[in-house]
């Protein structure tokens, strides 16, 4: 998992990028980086380690620019070092990526055959190289759509272009991506938590969506490059759910809040008046369920094993558990398949 951020503003963006990256560190912290467009150039800074280290680099050598992208990494392809850290930039385009490009090896081989040179070991760099090629003939949005068509796997992307200092392009397939609206400034980010200190007006991208952010407007397109409208949501001001509060870290908070979270989830299905289970909101008829497969990785797999015990204790349905990374590589959360 990684975290991405993008900001289009009418003022310098690097401090806000750093602050948002600090909020995204729960998603990855083996390296961090940012790129802005300043004086007609892509200005990229990155390092292995935490956002604090990147902040120190910026303190000594500030990054100007009203448009930028940032990244915190948790490596899937290539060791955590400066070259593999995001953004991945060419002369004309810079990319941050959360996800996995499954056909990157093949794409890389093809591109290398045609003389392209790769600097990093990452899957992400194929996106930069493909875009760089396509931008020789196409305008940015078209180049992005053509590149996305060639990718297999999952991604949330933030992209800036040397020759276009007014917009950031975002794209989503599989990995989460939200955009936020403010006065003279718009954002994209892996989650609304990272954007919350800057805005409470949010839209979530669906799979296949692409967005183009300037400092005063956001345009959305579906996977067929057709303009679409999206609903703007207002985030609640409930600090308790979004902030760490008195907990040392988010993990302690999550562990301590487990019983409340479980109650909140189950409450939806409890009819207190009839003292029964309310099935109106349940998407399928439970009688049709023949088998339940619980899948997860790591601690989520252990949750599945515990759930198997309880499900079999309380129902007559057969329960299987499976390690998601072996059978269902695209799933990272504990998931229930109803068969
Ligand atoms: N695959 C990319 C890399 O290794 C992004 C990592 C991720 O999103 O977890 O740099």
Coordinates of C-alpha atoms and ligand atoms in Angstrom, one line a residue:
X1 CA 0.0 0.0 0.0
X2 CA 1.2 3.5 -0.7
X3 CA -0.4 7.0 -0.3
X4 CA -0.7 9.6 -3.0
X5 CA -1.6 13.3 -3.0
X6 CA -1.9 15.9 -5.7
X7 CA -2.6 19.7 -5.3
X8 CA -3.5 22.4 -7.9
X9 CA -3.4 25.8 -6.3
X10 CA -2.8 29.5 -6.8
X11 CA -0.1 29.4 -4.2
X12 CA 2.9 27.3 -3.3
X13 CA 1.9 23.7 -2.6
X14 CA 4.9 21.9 -1.0
X15 CA 4.0 22.5 2.7
X16 CA 0.5 21.2 2.1
X17 CA 1.8 18.2 0.3
X18 CA 4.2 17.4 3.2
X19 CA 1.3 17.8 5.8
X20 CA -1.0 15.5 3.7
X21 CA 1.8 12.9 3.3
X22 CA 2.3 12.8 7.1
X23 CA -1.4 11.8 7.3
X24 CA -0.9 9.1 4.7
X25 CA 2.1 7.5 6.4
X26 CA -0.1 4.8 7.8
X27 CA -0.3 3.5 4.2
X28 CA 3.5 3.3 3.7
X29 CA 6.7 4.7 5.1
X30 CA 9.7 3.1 3.5
X31 CA 10.3 6.2 1.3
X32 CA 8.7 9.6 0.4
X33 CA 8.8 12.1 -2.4
X34 CA 7.2 15.0 -4.1
X35 CA 7.4 16.8 -7.5
X36 CA 6.2 20.3 -8.4
X37 CA 6.2 22.3 -11.6
X38 CA 8.2 25.5 -11.1
X39 CA 9.7 27.8 -13.7
X40 CA 8.7 25.4 -16.4
X41 CA 10.5 22.5 -15.0
X42 CA 9.6 19.3 -13.0
X43 CA 11.2 19.7 -9.6
X44 CA 11.5 16.3 -8.0
X45 CA 12.7 15.4 -4.5
X46 CA 12.6 12.0 -2.9
X47 CA 14.4 9.9 -0.3
X48 CA 14.2 6.5 1.5
X49 CA 12.7 6.8 5.0
X50 CA 9.9 8.9 6.5
X51 CA 8.2 12.1 5.5
X52 CA 10.2 13.9 8.2
X53 CA 13.4 13.3 6.2
X54 CA 11.8 14.7 3.1
X55 CA 10.7 17.7 5.0
X56 CA 14.3 18.3 6.1
X57 CA 15.4 18.1 2.5
X58 CA 12.8 20.7 1.6
X59 CA 13.7 22.9 4.5
X60 CA 17.3 23.1 3.1
X61 CA 16.2 23.4 -0.5
X62 CA 12.6 24.5 -0.8
X63 CA 10.4 23.4 -3.7
X64 CA 8.5 26.2 -5.4
X65 CA 5.4 25.6 -7.5
X66 CA 1.6 25.9 -7.4
X67 CA 1.1 22.4 -8.7
X68 CA 2.4 19.2 -7.3
X69 CA 2.2 15.5 -6.4
X70 CA 3.5 13.6 -3.4
X71 CA 3.9 10.0 -2.3
X72 CA 4.6 7.7 0.7
X73 CA 5.8 4.3 -0.4
X74 CA 5.4 0.7 0.8
X75 CA 7.4 -1.1 -1.9
X76 CA 6.0 -3.9 -4.0
X77 CA 8.5 -3.8 -6.8
X78 CA 12.1 -2.9 -6.0
X79 CA 13.9 -2.2 -2.7
X80 CA 13.1 1.0 -0.8
X81 CA 15.8 3.4 -1.9
X82 CA 15.9 6.9 -3.5
X83 CA 15.7 5.8 -7.1
X84 CA 12.7 3.5 -6.5
X85 CA 10.9 6.1 -4.4
X86 CA 8.1 8.0 -6.2
X87 CA 7.5 10.3 -8.1
X88 CA 8.9 8.7 -11.2
X89 CA 9.7 11.5 -13.6
X90 CA 11.0 11.9 -17.1
X91 CA 11.9 15.2 -18.7
X92 CA 8.2 16.0 -19.3
X93 CA 6.0 14.0 -16.9
X94 CA 6.0 13.0 -13.3
X95 CA 3.9 10.1 -11.8
X96 CA 2.9 8.9 -8.3
X97 CA 1.3 5.5 -8.0
X98 CA -0.5 3.4 -5.5
X99 CA -1.1 -0.2 -6.6
X100 CA 0.6 -2.9 -8.7
X101 CA 1.0 -2.9 -12.5
X102 CA 0.7 -6.7 -13.2
X103 CA 2.0 -6.6 -16.8
X104 CA 4.9 -4.2 -16.0
X105 CA 7.6 -6.9 -16.8
X106 CA 6.2 -7.5 -20.3
X107 CA 5.7 -3.7 -21.0
X108 CA 9.2 -3.0 -19.7
X109 CA 10.7 -5.7 -22.0
X110 CA 8.8 -4.3 -25.0
X111 CA 9.9 -0.7 -24.2
X112 CA 13.5 -1.8 -23.7
X113 CA 13.5 -3.5 -27.0
X114 CA 12.6 -0.2 -28.6
X115 CA 15.5 1.5 -26.8
X116 CA 13.9 3.0 -23.7
X117 CA 16.0 3.0 -20.6
X118 CA 14.6 2.5 -17.1
X119 CA 16.2 4.0 -14.0
X120 CA 14.3 2.1 -11.3
X121 CA 13.2 -1.4 -10.4
X122 CA 9.6 -0.3 -10.0
X123 CA 6.5 -1.4 -11.9
X124 CA 5.4 2.3 -11.8
X125 CA 8.1 3.6 -14.1
X126 CA 6.5 1.9 -17.1
X127 CA 3.7 4.4 -16.7
X128 CA 6.1 7.3 -16.9
X129 CA 7.9 5.9 -19.9
X130 CA 4.7 5.1 -21.8
X131 CA 3.3 8.5 -21.1
X132 CA 6.5 10.2 -22.2
X133 CA 6.2 8.4 -25.5
X134 CA 2.6 9.2 -26.0
X135 CA 3.0 12.8 -25.1
X136 CA 5.2 13.2 -28.2
X137 CA 2.0 13.0 -30.3
X138 CA -1.0 13.4 -28.0
X139 CA -2.3 16.0 -25.6
X140 CA -2.1 14.9 -21.9
X141 CA -5.6 13.5 -21.3
X142 CA -5.6 11.4 -24.5
X143 CA -2.0 10.2 -23.6
X144 CA -3.3 9.2 -20.1
X145 CA -6.3 7.3 -21.5
X146 CA -4.1 5.4 -24.1
X147 CA -1.6 4.6 -21.4
X148 CA -4.3 3.3 -19.0
X149 CA -5.6 1.0 -21.7
X150 CA -2.2 -0.7 -21.8
X151 CA -2.1 -1.4 -18.0
X152 CA -3.2 -4.5 -16.2
X153 CA -3.5 -4.4 -12.4
X154 CA -4.5 -1.8 -9.9
X155 CA -3.7 1.9 -9.6
X156 CA -4.5 5.3 -8.2
X157 CA -2.3 7.8 -10.0
X158 CA -1.4 11.4 -9.7
X159 CA 0.3 12.9 -12.8
X160 CA 1.8 16.3 -13.6
X161 CA 3.2 17.6 -16.9
X162 CA 6.2 19.9 -17.4
X163 CA 4.5 21.8 -20.2
X164 CA 1.1 22.2 -18.5
X165 CA 1.5 24.0 -15.2
X166 CA -2.2 24.4 -14.5
X167 CA -3.5 20.8 -13.9
X168 CA -2.9 17.5 -12.2
X169 CA -4.5 14.4 -13.7
X170 CA -5.8 11.6 -11.4
X171 CA -6.9 8.1 -12.3
X172 CA -8.3 5.2 -10.5
X173 CA -8.6 1.4 -11.0
X174 CA -8.7 -0.8 -7.9
X175 CA -6.8 1.5 -5.5
X176 CA -8.8 4.2 -3.7
X177 CA -8.7 7.9 -4.8
X178 CA -10.7 10.9 -3.5
X179 CA -10.7 14.5 -4.7
X180 CA -11.3 17.5 -2.5
X181 CA -12.6 21.0 -3.3
X182 CA -11.5 24.3 -1.7
X183 CA -11.2 28.0 -2.6
X184 CA -8.6 28.5 -5.3
X185 CA -7.2 25.0 -4.5
X186 CA -8.2 21.5 -5.4
X187 CA -6.8 18.2 -4.2
X188 CA -6.6 14.5 -4.9
X189 CA -5.6 11.9 -2.3
X190 CA -5.6 8.3 -1.4
X191 CA -8.2 9.0 1.3
X192 CA -10.3 11.8 2.7
X193 CA -8.4 11.8 6.0
X194 CA -5.4 13.2 4.2
X195 CA -7.5 16.0 2.7
X196 CA -9.6 16.8 5.8
X197 CA -7.4 19.5 7.2
X198 CA -7.7 21.3 3.9
X199 CA -11.4 20.7 3.0
X200 CA -14.5 18.8 4.0
X201 CA -15.9 18.8 0.4
X202 CA -15.0 15.4 -1.2
X203 CA -15.8 13.2 -4.2
X204 CA -14.7 9.6 -4.5
X205 CA -13.6 8.3 -7.9
X206 CA -15.1 5.0 -9.1
X207 CA -13.0 2.4 -10.9
X208 CA -12.1 3.6 -14.3
X209 CA -12.6 7.3 -13.5
X210 CA -10.1 9.9 -14.5
X211 CA -10.1 13.5 -13.1
X212 CA -8.4 16.7 -14.2
X213 CA -7.8 19.2 -11.4
X214 CA -7.0 22.9 -11.8
X215 CA -7.1 25.3 -8.9
X216 CA -10.7 26.3 -9.6
X217 CA -12.4 23.3 -11.1
X218 CA -12.4 19.5 -11.3
X219 CA -13.5 17.6 -14.4
X220 CA -14.4 13.9 -14.3
X221 CA -14.3 11.4 -17.1
X222 CA -15.4 7.7 -17.2
X223 CA -13.2 5.0 -18.6
X224 CA -14.5 5.8 -22.1
X225 CA -13.2 9.3 -21.9
X226 CA -16.7 10.7 -21.6
X227 CA -17.3 13.7 -19.3
X228 CA -19.3 12.7 -16.2
X229 CA -20.7 14.6 -13.2
X230 CA -20.0 13.4 -9.6
X231 CA -21.7 14.1 -6.4
X232 CA -19.9 16.3 -3.8
X233 CA -20.1 14.9 -0.3
X234 CA -19.6 16.9 2.9
X235 CA -17.4 15.1 5.5
X236 CA -18.7 15.0 9.1
X237 CA -16.8 17.0 11.7
X238 CA -16.7 14.0 14.0
X239 CA -13.1 14.3 15.2
X240 CA -13.3 11.1 17.2
X241 CA -13.4 8.8 14.1
X242 CA -10.8 10.7 12.0
X243 CA -8.2 11.7 14.7
X244 CA -5.9 9.6 16.8
X245 CA -7.3 11.3 20.0
X246 CA -5.4 10.2 23.1
X247 CA -4.2 6.9 21.4
X248 CA -0.4 6.5 20.7
X249 CA -1.1 5.5 17.1
X250 CA -4.0 4.5 14.8
X251 CA -3.3 0.8 15.4
X252 CA -4.0 1.1 19.2
X253 CA -7.1 3.2 18.4
X254 CA -8.4 0.5 16.0
X255 CA -7.7 -2.3 18.5
X256 CA -9.4 -0.5 21.3
X257 CA -12.4 0.5 19.2
X258 CA -13.0 -3.0 17.9
X259 CA -16.0 -3.8 20.1
X260 CA -17.7 -0.4 19.3
X261 CA -17.0 -0.9 15.6
X262 CA -18.4 -4.4 15.6
X263 CA -21.5 -3.2 17.4
X264 CA -22.0 -0.3 14.9
X265 CA -21.8 -2.8 12.0
X266 CA -24.2 -5.3 13.5
X267 CA -26.7 -2.6 14.7
X268 CA -27.8 -2.0 11.1
X269 CA -29.3 -5.5 11.1
X270 CA -30.9 -5.6 14.5
X271 CA -34.6 -4.8 14.9
X272 CA -34.9 -3.8 18.5
X273 CA -38.7 -3.5 18.3
X274 CA -39.4 -7.0 17.1
X275 CA -36.3 -8.3 18.9
X276 CA -35.2 -9.9 15.7
X277 CA -32.7 -9.6 12.9
X278 CA -33.7 -7.1 10.3
X279 CA -32.9 -8.5 6.9
X280 CA -34.5 -5.8 4.8
X281 CA -31.1 -4.1 4.2
X282 CA -29.2 -7.4 3.6
X283 CA -28.4 -7.6 -0.1
X284 CA -29.1 -11.4 -0.5
X285 CA -31.5 -13.9 1.0
X286 CA -29.4 -15.8 3.7
X287 CA -31.3 -19.0 2.9
X288 CA -29.7 -19.0 -0.5
X289 CA -26.2 -19.2 0.9
X290 CA -24.7 -22.7 0.6
X291 CA -21.2 -22.0 1.5
X292 CA -19.1 -19.0 2.9
X293 CA -15.5 -18.5 2.0
X294 CA -13.5 -16.2 4.2
X295 CA -10.3 -14.8 2.8
X296 CA -7.6 -12.5 4.2
X297 CA -3.8 -12.1 4.6
X298 CA -1.8 -11.9 7.7
X299 CA -3.8 -10.9 10.8
X300 CA -6.9 -10.7 8.6
X301 CA -6.4 -14.4 7.8
X302 CA -6.4 -15.0 11.6
X303 CA -9.6 -13.0 11.9
X304 CA -11.1 -15.4 9.2
X305 CA -10.0 -18.4 11.3
X306 CA -11.8 -17.0 14.4
X307 CA -14.9 -16.1 12.3
X308 CA -15.0 -19.7 10.9
X309 CA -15.2 -20.9 14.4
X310 CA -18.1 -18.6 15.3
X311 CA -20.0 -19.0 11.9
X312 CA -19.9 -22.8 12.3
X313 CA -20.9 -22.6 15.9
X314 CA -23.9 -20.5 15.0
X315 CA -25.0 -21.7 11.5
X316 CA -25.2 -24.9 9.5
X317 CA -23.4 -23.3 6.6
X318 CA -20.1 -24.8 5.5
X319 CA -17.2 -22.3 6.0
X320 CA -13.9 -22.3 4.2
X321 CA -11.0 -20.1 4.8
X322 CA -8.2 -19.2 2.4
X323 CA -5.1 -17.0 2.3
X324 CA -5.9 -14.1 0.0
X325 CA -2.3 -13.5 -1.3
X326 CA -2.3 -17.1 -2.7
X327 CA -5.7 -17.3 -4.3
X328 CA -7.1 -13.7 -4.5
X329 CA -4.1 -11.5 -5.1
X330 CA -6.2 -8.4 -5.6
X331 CA -7.8 -8.5 -2.1
X332 CA -6.0 -7.0 0.9
X333 CA -8.9 -6.8 3.5
X334 CA -10.7 -9.7 5.1
X335 CA -13.4 -10.5 2.6
X336 CA -16.5 -12.7 2.7
X337 CA -17.5 -14.5 -0.5
X338 CA -21.0 -15.9 -0.3
X339 CA -21.4 -18.9 -2.6
Ligands
LIG1 N1 4.1 -0.8 -7.0 C1 4.6 0.5 -6.6 C2 6.0 0.4 -6.0 O1 6.4 -0.6 -5.6 C3 3.6 1.1 -5.6 C4 3.5 0.4 -4.3 C5 2.1 0.4 -3.6 O2 1.2 1.0 -3.9 O3 2.1 -0.4 -2.6 O4 6.6 1.4 -6.0

